Coordinates of C-alpha atoms in Angstrom, one line a residue:
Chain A
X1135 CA -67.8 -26.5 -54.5
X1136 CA -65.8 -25.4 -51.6
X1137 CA -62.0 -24.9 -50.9
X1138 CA -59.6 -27.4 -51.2
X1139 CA -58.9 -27.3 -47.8
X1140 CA -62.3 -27.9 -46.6
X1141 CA -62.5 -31.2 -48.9
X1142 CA -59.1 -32.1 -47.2
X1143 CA -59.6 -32.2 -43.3
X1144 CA -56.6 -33.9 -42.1
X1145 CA -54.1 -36.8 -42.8
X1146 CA -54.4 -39.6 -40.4
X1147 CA -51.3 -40.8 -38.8
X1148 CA -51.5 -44.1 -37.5
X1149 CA -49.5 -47.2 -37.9
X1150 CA -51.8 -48.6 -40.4
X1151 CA -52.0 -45.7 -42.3
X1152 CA -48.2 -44.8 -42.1
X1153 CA -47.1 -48.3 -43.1
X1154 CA -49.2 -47.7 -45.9
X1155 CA -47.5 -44.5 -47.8
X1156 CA -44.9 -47.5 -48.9
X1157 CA -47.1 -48.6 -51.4
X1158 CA -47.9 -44.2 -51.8
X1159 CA -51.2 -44.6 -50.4
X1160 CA -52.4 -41.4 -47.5
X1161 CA -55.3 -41.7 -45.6
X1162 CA -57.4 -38.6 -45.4
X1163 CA -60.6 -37.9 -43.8
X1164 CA -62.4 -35.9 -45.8
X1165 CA -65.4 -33.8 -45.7
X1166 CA -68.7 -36.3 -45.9
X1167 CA -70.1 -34.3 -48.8
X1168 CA -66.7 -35.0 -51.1
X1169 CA -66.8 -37.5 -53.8
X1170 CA -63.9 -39.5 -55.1
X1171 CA -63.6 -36.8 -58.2
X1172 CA -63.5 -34.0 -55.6
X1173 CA -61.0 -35.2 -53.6
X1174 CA -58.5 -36.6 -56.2
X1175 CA -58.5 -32.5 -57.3
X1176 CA -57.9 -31.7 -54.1
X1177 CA -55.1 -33.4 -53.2
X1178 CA -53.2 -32.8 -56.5
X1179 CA -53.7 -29.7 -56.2
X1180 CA -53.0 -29.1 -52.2
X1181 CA -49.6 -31.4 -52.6
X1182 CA -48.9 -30.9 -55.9
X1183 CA -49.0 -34.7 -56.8
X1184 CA -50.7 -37.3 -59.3
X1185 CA -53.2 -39.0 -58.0
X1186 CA -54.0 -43.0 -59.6
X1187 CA -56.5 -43.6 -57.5
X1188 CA -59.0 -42.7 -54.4
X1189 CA -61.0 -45.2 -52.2
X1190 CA -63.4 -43.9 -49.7
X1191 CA -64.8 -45.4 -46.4
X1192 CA -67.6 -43.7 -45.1
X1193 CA -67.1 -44.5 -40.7
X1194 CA -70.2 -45.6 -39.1
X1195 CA -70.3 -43.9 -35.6
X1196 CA -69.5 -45.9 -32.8
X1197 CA -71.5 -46.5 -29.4
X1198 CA -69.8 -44.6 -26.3
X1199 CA -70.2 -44.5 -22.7
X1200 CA -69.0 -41.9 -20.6
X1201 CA -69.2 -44.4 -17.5
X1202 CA -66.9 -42.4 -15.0
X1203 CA -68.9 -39.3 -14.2
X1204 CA -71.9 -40.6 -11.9
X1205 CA -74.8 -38.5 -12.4
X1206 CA -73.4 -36.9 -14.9
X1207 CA -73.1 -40.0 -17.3
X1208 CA -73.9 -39.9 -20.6
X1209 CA -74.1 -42.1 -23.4
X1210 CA -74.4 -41.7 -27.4
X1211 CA -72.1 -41.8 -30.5
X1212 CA -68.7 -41.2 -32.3
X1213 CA -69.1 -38.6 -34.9
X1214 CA -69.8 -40.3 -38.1
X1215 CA -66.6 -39.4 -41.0
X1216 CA -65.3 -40.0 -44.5
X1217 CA -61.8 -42.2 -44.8
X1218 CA -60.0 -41.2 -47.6
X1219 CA -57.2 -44.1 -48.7
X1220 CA -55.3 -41.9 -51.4
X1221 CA -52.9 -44.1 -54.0
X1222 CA -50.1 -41.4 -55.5
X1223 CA -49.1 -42.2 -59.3
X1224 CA -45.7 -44.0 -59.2
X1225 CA -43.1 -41.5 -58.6
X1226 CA -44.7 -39.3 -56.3
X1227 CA -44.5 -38.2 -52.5
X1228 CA -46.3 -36.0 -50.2
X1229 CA -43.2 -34.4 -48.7
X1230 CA -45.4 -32.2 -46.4
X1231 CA -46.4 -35.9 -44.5
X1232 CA -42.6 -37.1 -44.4
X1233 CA -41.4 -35.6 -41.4
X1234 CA -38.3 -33.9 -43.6
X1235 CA -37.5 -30.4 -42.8
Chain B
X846 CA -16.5 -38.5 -35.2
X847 CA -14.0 -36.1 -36.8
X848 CA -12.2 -33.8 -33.9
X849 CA -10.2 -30.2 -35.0
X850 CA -8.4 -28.3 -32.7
X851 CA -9.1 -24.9 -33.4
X852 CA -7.1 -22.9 -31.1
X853 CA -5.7 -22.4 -27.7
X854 CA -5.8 -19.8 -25.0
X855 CA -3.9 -20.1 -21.7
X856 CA -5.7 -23.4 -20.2
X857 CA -8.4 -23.7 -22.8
X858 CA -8.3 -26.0 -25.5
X859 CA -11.2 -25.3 -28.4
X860 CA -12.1 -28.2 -30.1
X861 CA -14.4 -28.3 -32.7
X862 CA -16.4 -32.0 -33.2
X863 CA -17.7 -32.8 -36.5
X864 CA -20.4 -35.8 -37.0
X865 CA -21.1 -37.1 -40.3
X866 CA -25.0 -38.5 -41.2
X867 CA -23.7 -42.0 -40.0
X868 CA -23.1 -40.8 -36.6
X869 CA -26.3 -38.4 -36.6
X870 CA -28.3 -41.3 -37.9
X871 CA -27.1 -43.4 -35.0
X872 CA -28.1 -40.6 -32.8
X873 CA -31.8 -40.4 -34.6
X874 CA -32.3 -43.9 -33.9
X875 CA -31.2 -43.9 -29.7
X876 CA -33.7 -40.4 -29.6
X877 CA -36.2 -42.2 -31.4
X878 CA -35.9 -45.8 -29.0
X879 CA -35.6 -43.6 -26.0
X880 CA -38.4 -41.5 -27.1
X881 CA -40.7 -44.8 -27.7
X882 CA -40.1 -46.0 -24.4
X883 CA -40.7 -42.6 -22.5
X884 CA -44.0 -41.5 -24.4
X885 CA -47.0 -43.3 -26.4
X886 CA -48.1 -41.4 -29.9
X887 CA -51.8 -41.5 -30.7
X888 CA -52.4 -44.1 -33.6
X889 CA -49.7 -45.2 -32.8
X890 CA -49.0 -49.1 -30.2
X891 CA -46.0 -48.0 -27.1
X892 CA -42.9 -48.5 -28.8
X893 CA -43.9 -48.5 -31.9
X894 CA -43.8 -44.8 -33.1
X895 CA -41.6 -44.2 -36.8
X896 CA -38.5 -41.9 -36.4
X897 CA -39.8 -39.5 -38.4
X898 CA -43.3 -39.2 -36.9
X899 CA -41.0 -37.6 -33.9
X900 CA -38.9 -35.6 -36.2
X901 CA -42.7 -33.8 -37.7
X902 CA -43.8 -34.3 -34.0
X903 CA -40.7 -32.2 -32.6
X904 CA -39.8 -30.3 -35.7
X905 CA -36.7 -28.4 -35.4
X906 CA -36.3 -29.4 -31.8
X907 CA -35.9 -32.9 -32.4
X908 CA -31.8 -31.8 -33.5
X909 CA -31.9 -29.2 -31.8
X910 CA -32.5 -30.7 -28.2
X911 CA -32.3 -34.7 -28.5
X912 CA -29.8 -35.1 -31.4
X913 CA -27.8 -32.7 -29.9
X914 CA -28.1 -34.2 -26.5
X915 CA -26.7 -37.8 -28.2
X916 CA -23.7 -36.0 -29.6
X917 CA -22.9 -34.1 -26.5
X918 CA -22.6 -37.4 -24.6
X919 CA -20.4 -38.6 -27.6
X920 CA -18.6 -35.8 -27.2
X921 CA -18.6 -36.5 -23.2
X922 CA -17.6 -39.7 -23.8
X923 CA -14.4 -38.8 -25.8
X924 CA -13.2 -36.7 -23.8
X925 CA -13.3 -38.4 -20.7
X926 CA -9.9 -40.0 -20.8
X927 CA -8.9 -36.5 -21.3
X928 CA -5.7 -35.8 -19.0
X929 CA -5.9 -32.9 -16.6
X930 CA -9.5 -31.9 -17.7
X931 CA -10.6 -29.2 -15.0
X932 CA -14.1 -28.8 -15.4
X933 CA -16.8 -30.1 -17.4
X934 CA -16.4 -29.7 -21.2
X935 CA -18.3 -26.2 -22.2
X936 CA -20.1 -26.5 -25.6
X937 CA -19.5 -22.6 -27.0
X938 CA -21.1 -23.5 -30.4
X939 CA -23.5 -25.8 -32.3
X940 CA -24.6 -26.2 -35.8
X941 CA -27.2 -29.6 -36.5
X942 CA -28.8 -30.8 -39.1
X943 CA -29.8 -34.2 -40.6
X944 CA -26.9 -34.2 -42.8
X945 CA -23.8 -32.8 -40.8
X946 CA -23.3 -31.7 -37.4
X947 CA -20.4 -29.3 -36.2
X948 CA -20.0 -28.6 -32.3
X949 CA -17.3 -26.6 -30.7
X950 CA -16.1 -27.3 -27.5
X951 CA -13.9 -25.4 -24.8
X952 CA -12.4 -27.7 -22.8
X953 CA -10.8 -25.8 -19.5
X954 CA -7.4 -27.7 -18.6
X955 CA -6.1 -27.7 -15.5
X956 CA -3.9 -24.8 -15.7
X957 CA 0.2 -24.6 -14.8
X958 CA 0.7 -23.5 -11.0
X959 CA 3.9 -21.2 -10.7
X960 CA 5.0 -21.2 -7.0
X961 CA 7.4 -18.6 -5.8
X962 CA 8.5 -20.0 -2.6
X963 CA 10.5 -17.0 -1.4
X964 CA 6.9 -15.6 -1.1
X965 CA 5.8 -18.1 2.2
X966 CA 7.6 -16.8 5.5
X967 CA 6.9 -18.8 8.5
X968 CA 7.0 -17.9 11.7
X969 CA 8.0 -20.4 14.6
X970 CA 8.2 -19.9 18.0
X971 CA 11.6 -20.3 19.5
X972 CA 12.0 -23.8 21.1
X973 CA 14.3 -23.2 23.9
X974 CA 12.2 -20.4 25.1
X975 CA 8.8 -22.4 25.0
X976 CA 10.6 -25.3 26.5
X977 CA 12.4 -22.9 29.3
X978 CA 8.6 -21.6 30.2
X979 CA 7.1 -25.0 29.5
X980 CA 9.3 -26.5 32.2
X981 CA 8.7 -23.6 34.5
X982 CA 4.7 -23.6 34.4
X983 CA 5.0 -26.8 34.9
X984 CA 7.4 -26.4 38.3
X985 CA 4.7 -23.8 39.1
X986 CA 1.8 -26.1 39.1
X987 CA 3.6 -28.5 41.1
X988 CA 4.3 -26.0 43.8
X989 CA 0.9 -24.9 43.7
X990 CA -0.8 -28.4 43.9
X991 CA 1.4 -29.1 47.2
X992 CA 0.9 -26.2 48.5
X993 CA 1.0 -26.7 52.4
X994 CA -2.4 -24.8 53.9
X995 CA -2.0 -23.2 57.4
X996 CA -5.3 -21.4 58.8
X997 CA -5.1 -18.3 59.3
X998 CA -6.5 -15.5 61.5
X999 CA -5.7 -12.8 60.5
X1000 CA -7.0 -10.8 57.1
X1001 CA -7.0 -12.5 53.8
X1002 CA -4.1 -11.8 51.5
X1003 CA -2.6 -12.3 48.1
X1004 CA -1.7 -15.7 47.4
X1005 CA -3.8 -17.2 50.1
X1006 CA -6.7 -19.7 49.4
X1007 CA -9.9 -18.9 51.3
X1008 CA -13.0 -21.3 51.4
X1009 CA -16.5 -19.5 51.1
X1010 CA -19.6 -19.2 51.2
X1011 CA -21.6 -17.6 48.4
X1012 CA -25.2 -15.9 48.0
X1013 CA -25.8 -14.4 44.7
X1014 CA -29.6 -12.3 44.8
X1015 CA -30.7 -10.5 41.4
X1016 CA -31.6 -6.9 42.9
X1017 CA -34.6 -6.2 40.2
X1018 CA -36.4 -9.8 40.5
X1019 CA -34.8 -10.7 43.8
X1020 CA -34.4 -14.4 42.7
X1021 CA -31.7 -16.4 44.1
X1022 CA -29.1 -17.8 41.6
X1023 CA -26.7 -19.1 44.5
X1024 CA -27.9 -20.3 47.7
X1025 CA -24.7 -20.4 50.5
X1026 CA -22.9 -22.7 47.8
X1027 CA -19.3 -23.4 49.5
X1028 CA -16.0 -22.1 47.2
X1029 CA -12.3 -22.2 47.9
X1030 CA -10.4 -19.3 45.9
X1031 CA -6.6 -18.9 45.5
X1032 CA -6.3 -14.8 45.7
X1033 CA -3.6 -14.6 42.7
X1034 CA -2.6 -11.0 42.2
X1035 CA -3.5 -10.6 38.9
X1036 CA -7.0 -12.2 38.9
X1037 CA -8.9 -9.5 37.8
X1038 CA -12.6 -11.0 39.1
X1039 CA -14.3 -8.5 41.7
X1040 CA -14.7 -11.7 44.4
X1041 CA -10.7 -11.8 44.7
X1042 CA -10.6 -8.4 44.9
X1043 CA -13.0 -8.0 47.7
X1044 CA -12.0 -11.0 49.5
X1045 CA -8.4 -9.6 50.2
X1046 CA -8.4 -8.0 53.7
X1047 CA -11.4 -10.1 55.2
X1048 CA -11.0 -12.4 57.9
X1049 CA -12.6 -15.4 58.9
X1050 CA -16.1 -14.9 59.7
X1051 CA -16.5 -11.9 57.8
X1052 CA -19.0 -11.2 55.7
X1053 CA -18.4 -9.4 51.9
X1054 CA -21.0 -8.1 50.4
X1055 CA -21.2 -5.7 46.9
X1056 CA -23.4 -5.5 44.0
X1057 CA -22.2 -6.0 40.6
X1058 CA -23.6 -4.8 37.4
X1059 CA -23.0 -6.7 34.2
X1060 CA -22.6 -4.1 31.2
X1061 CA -22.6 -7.2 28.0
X1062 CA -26.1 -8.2 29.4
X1063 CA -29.2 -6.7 28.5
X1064 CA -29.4 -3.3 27.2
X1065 CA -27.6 0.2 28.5
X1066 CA -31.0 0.5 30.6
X1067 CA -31.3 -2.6 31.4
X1068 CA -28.1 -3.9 33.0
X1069 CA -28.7 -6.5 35.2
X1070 CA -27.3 -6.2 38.9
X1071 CA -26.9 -8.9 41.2
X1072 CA -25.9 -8.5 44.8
X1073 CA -23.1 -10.8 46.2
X1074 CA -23.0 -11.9 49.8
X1075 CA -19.8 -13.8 50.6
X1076 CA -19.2 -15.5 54.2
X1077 CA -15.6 -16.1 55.3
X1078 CA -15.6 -19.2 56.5
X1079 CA -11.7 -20.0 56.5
X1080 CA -9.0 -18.6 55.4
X1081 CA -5.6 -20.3 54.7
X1082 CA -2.0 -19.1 54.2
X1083 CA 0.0 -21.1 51.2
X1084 CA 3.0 -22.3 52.0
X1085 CA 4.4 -23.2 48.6
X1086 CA 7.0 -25.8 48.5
X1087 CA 10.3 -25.4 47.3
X1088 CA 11.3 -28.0 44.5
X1089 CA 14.4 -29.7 45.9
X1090 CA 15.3 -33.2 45.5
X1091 CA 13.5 -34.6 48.8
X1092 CA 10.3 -32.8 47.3
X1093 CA 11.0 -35.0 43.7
X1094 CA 12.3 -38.5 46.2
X1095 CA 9.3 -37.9 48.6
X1096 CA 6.1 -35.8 47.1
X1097 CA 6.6 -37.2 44.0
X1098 CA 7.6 -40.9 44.6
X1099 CA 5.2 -42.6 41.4
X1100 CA 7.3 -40.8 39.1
X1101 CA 9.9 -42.6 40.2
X1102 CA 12.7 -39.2 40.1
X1103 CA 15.6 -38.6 42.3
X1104 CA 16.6 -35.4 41.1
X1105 CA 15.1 -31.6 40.2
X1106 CA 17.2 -31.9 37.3
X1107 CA 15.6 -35.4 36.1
X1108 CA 12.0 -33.9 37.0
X1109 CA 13.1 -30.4 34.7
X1110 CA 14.5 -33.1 32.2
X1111 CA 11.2 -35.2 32.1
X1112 CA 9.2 -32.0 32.1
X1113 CA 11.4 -30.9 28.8
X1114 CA 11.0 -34.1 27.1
X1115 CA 7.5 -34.1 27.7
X1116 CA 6.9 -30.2 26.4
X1117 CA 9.2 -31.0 23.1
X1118 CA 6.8 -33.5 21.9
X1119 CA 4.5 -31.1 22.2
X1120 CA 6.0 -28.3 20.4
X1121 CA 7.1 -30.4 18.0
X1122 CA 3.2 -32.1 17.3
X1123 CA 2.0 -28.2 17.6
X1124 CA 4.7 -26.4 15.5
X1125 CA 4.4 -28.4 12.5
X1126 CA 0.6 -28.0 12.6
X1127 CA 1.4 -24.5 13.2
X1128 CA 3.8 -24.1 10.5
X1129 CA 1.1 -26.7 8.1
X1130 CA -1.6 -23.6 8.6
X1131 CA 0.4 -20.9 7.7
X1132 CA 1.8 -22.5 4.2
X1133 CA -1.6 -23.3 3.2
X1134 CA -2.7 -19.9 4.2
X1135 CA 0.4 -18.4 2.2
X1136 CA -0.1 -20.9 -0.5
X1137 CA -2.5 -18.9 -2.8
X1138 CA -0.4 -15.4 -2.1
X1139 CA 2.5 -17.3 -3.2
X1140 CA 1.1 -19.1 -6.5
X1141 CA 0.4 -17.7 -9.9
X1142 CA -1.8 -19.6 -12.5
X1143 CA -1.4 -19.8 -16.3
X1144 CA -5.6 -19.9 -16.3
X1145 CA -7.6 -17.8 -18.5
X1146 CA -10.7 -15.6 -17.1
X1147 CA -13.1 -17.7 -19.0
X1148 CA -12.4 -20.6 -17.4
X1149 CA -12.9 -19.0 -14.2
X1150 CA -16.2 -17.0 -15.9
X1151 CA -17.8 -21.1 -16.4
X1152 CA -16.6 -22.9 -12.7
X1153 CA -18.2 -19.9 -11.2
X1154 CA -21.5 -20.2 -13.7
X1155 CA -21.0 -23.8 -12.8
X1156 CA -21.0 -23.4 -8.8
X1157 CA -24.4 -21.2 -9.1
X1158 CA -25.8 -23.2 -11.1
X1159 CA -25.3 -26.0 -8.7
X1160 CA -26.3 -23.9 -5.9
X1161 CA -29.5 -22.5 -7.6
X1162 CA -30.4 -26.4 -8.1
X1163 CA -30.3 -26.9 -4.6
X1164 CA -32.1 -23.4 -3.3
X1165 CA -29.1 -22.5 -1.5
X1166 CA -27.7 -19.6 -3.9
X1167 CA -30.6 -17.1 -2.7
X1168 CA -29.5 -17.7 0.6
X1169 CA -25.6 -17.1 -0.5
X1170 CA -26.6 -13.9 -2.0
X1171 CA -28.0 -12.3 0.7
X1172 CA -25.0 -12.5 2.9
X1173 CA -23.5 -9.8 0.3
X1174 CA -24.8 -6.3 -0.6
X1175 CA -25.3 -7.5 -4.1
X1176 CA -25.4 -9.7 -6.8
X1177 CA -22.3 -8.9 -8.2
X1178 CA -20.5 -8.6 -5.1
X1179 CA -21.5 -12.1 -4.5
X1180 CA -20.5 -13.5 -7.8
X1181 CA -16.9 -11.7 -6.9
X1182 CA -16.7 -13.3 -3.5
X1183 CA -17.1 -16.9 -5.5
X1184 CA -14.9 -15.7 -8.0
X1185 CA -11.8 -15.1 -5.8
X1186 CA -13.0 -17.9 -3.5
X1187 CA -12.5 -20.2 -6.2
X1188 CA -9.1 -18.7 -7.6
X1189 CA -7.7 -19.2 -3.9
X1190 CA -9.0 -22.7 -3.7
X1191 CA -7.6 -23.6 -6.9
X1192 CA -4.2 -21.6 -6.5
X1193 CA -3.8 -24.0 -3.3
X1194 CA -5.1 -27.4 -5.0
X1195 CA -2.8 -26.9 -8.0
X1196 CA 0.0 -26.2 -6.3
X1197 CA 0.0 -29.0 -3.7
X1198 CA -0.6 -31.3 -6.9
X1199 CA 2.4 -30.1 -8.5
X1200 CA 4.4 -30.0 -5.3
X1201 CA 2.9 -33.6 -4.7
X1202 CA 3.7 -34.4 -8.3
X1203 CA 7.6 -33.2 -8.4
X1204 CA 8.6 -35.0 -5.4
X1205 CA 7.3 -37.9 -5.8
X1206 CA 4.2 -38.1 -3.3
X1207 CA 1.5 -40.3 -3.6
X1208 CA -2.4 -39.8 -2.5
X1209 CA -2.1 -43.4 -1.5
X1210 CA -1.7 -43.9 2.3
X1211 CA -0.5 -47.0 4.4
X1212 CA -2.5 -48.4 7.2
X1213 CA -0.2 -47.3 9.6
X1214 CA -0.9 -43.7 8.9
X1215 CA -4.4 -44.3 8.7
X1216 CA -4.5 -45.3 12.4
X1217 CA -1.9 -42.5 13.1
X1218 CA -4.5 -40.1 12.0
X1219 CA -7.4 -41.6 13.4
X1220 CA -5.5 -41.1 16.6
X1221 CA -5.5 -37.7 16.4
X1222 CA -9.1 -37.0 14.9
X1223 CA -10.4 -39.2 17.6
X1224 CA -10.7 -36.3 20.4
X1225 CA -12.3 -33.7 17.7
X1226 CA -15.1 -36.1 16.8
X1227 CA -15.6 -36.9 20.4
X1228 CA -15.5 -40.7 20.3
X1229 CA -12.7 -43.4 21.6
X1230 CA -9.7 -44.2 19.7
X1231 CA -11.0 -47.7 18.9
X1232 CA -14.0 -46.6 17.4
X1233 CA -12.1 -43.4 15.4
X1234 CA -10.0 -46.2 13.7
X1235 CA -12.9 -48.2 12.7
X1236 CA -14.8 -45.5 11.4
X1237 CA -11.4 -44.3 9.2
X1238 CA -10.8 -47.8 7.5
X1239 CA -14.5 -48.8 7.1
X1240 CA -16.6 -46.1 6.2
X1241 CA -15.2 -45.3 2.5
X1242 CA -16.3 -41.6 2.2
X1243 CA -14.3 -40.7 5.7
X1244 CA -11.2 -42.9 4.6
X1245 CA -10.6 -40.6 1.4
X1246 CA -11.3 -37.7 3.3
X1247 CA -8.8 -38.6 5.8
X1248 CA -6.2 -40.0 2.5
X1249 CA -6.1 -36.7 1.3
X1250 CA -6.4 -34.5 4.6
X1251 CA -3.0 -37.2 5.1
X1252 CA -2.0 -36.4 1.6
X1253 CA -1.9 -32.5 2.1
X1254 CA -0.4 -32.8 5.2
X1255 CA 2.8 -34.3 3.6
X1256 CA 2.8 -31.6 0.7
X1257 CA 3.2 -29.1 3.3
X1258 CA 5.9 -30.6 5.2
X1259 CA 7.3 -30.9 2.0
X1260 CA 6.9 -27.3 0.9
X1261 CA 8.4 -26.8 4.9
X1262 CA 11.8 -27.8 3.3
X1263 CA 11.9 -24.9 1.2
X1264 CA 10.1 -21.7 2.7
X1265 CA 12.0 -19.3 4.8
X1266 CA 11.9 -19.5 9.1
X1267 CA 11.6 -17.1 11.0
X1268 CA 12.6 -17.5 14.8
X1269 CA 9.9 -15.5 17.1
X1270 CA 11.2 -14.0 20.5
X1271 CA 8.3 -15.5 22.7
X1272 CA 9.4 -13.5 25.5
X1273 CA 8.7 -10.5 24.2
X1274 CA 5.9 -8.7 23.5
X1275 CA 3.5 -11.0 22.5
X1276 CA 4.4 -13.5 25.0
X1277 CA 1.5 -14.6 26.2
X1278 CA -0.1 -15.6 23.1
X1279 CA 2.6 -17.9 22.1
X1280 CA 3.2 -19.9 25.0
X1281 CA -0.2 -20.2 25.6
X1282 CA -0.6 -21.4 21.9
X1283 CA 2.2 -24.0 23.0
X1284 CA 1.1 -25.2 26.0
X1285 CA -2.4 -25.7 25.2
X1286 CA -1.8 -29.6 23.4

């Protein structure tokens, strides 16, 4: 298919999702096309890490309203996106996401 | 907090502090609480934010600039007990990481103050000689206030008083500055002013009249001239009393005198307290201007290098160091002008400290002098006595000032003890400016 860092598009950090890697599971978003096989390559082979297992949440867009702009005012949608929730083998890290330097 | 001392020169103390991952840890966590309250992370509730989302936020910086900031106010807060520190401490070196940090520190001491005494001469105007004129000026003014005035008729001479009336006309604009005004003159011999000089030989109901051209107005082209019409209207011969004892008894019955010789004696009396009150402000000046010729410092040039990077860096906060520079032809010139400016001050400071400090003299100041001194600042800031004493004991940033002008003031008379006095012939040569200097309080 594509590059691995195409499948990959970035980590989320959020307190959900950082509260999370204690139990070794990343959030991703990922491209839309990627399935589960895809992505568990690609992050094993991006991190160099074992991957047990990869749930996938495809977001629904959201309705938004740019209110504040008078007649310029618009209204539509969030981009639509893949969630990634990616659970490491025991034993494994992704330092990259740790904040060490 | 491990602290080495790593070596010495002249005032400066190196220091080197060494934190272990404890202490950095402890200075992780106060970055990352003050960093939670200051900012807001996306994903992330206020407050909220994990240490080490900052540390991949900020990367290197995050020990670099906040970690090291928390250690340097350790480091601060170590050394503040620190006797005789001089300046701020001056961090020449640091090495952070998450595991160890090592930061060297100069710390600039207050350096040693070597006086040579024999160095301060001080010149003081001999008393019976300023007393001698005192009393005689002061005979002088007496005659002259009772002078006895006898009109006269005949032309004006020296030493007679004539009354007058001006008319001064500016010759280019012809506008009139002084319209018949009515003056009395005394025609002393050596008053140099043109309207003395062409009053002397009038008689009454004369009329004087010159032009006069004034050269430190206007330009070489432009000198303004004024003409000067002058109407005799009387002239008066002086007869000047002669100080005897009827003159004391009789002229000058509220002072209660029977004598010449009790009015010389009063007269004497009154001019010693005022030597006395002028020559020790006199001889005050000169030490403190002698002071930094006279003192050598154990102080090492980087010491002076930092208070001077110090002052401009103060200045340059408060947009006044442009301004500084420009009085000079350059930079550097500038920088050299703080530079000795700052030795001087010091030289001074450190010695009055250790003058202050071997003999015993406190910065603390009774009441009593308080007042003393609020007595004398009174006339310079123009307000009553009353009010100067208030101001002194209330207002807390005028109180120390006045504490340690008080303060210096007793350091010098100290350092009076020691320095060599030289009498000065007031008499001669440069008599004028003495007595004058003496008479004036």
């Amino acid at each position: 298919m594509k590059n691995y860092a195409d499948i990959v598009i970035r980590p989320i950090v959020g307190e959900k999702a950082y509260y999370a890697r204690e139990d070794r599971k990343y959030v991703f978003e990922v491209a839309k096309e990627a399935n589960k096989l895809q992505i568990k390559e690609a992050i094993e082979k991006l991190f160099n890490v074992k991957v047990d297992k990869v749930n996938v949440v495809n977001v629904k867009p959201k309705p938004k309203r740019d209110i504040r702009r008078g007649a310029l005012a618009r209204e539509g949608y969030t981009k639509s996106w893949k969630k990634a929730v990616v659970t490491l083998k025991k034993g494994y890290t992704i330092k990259e996401l740790e904040g060490e330097h | 907090m491990e602290i080495k001392e790593v070596g010495v020169e002249k005032n400066i103390v190196t220091k080197e502090f060494i934190f272990d991952r404890n202490e950095i840890e402890i200075a992780e966590r106060r970055v990352a609480n003050e960093l939670n309250r200051k900012y807001t992370v996306e994903g992330f509730r206020k407050g909220k934010v994990p240490l080490s989302i900052f540390k991949m936020r900020f990367g290197k910086d995050f020990y670099d600039v906040f970690v090291y900031e928390k250690l340097v106010d350790m480091i601060y807060e170590s050394v503040k007990n620190e006797p005789n520190l001089l300046l701020i401490p001056e961090i020449v070196k640091k090495e952070i990481s998450s595991e160890k940090a090592i930061i060297t520190v100069n710390l600039h001491k207050k350096p040693v103050a070597n006086i040579d005494f024999s160095k301060i001469k001080v010149r003081v105007a001999n008393k019976e000689q300023v007393l001698d004129n005192y009393v005689d000026l002061r005979l002088k003014s007496l005659q002259e206030e009772h002078a006895v005035l006898e009109p006269k008729e005949g032309p004006a001479e020296y030493n007679d008083l004539v009354r007058a009336k001006i008319s001064v006309t500016n010759n280019d604009s012809g506008k009139v500055l002084i319209d018949g005004n009515e003056d009395e003159f005394v025609l002393y011999e050596d008053d140099e002013r043109p309207i003395i000089k062409n009053l002397v030989g009038h008689k009454k109901g004369e009329v004087v009249e010159y032009d006069r051209n004034f050269e430190n107005q206007g330009t070489e082209n432009n000198m303004p001239s004024y003409h000067y019409k002058i109407e005799i209207l009387e002239v008066y011969k002086r007869n000047l009393p002669e100080i005897t004892d009827d003159f004391v008894k009789t002229s000058l019955a509220e002072m209660h005198l029977e004598t010449v010789e009790q009015l010389k004696e009063k007269f004497k009396e009154e001019g010693e307290k005022i030597y006395e009150k002028e020559i020790k402000g006199s001889i005050r000046e000169q030490i403190q201007t002698a002071l930094s010729l006279a003192t050598d410092l154990f102080i090492s040039d980087k010491t002076i290098d930092y208070a001077v990077k110090l002052i401009v860096a103060n200045m340059k906060e408060e947009n006044k160091y442009a301004d500084f520079v420009k009085k000079y032809e350059s930079e550097e010139k500038a920088i050299e002008a703080l530079k000795e400016y700052y030795v001087n001050e010091l030289k001074k400071e450190t010695a009055i400290d250790k003058v202050a400090k071997e003999n015993n003299i406190e910065r603390k100041v009774s009441e009593q002098e308080l007042e003393e001194y609020a007595v004398l600042l009174a006339p310079y800031w123009g307000i009553s006595v009353e009010r100067a004493k208030v101001l002194v004991k209330e207002k807390p940033e005028v109180r120390s000032e006045v504490e340690e002008m008080i303060f210096i003031d007793k350091v010098l008379d100290k350092i009076s003890e020691f320095v060599e006095k030289e009498i000065v012939d007031v008499n001669s040569g440069k008599e004028g400016e003495e007595s004058e200097k003496n008479e004036e309080g």
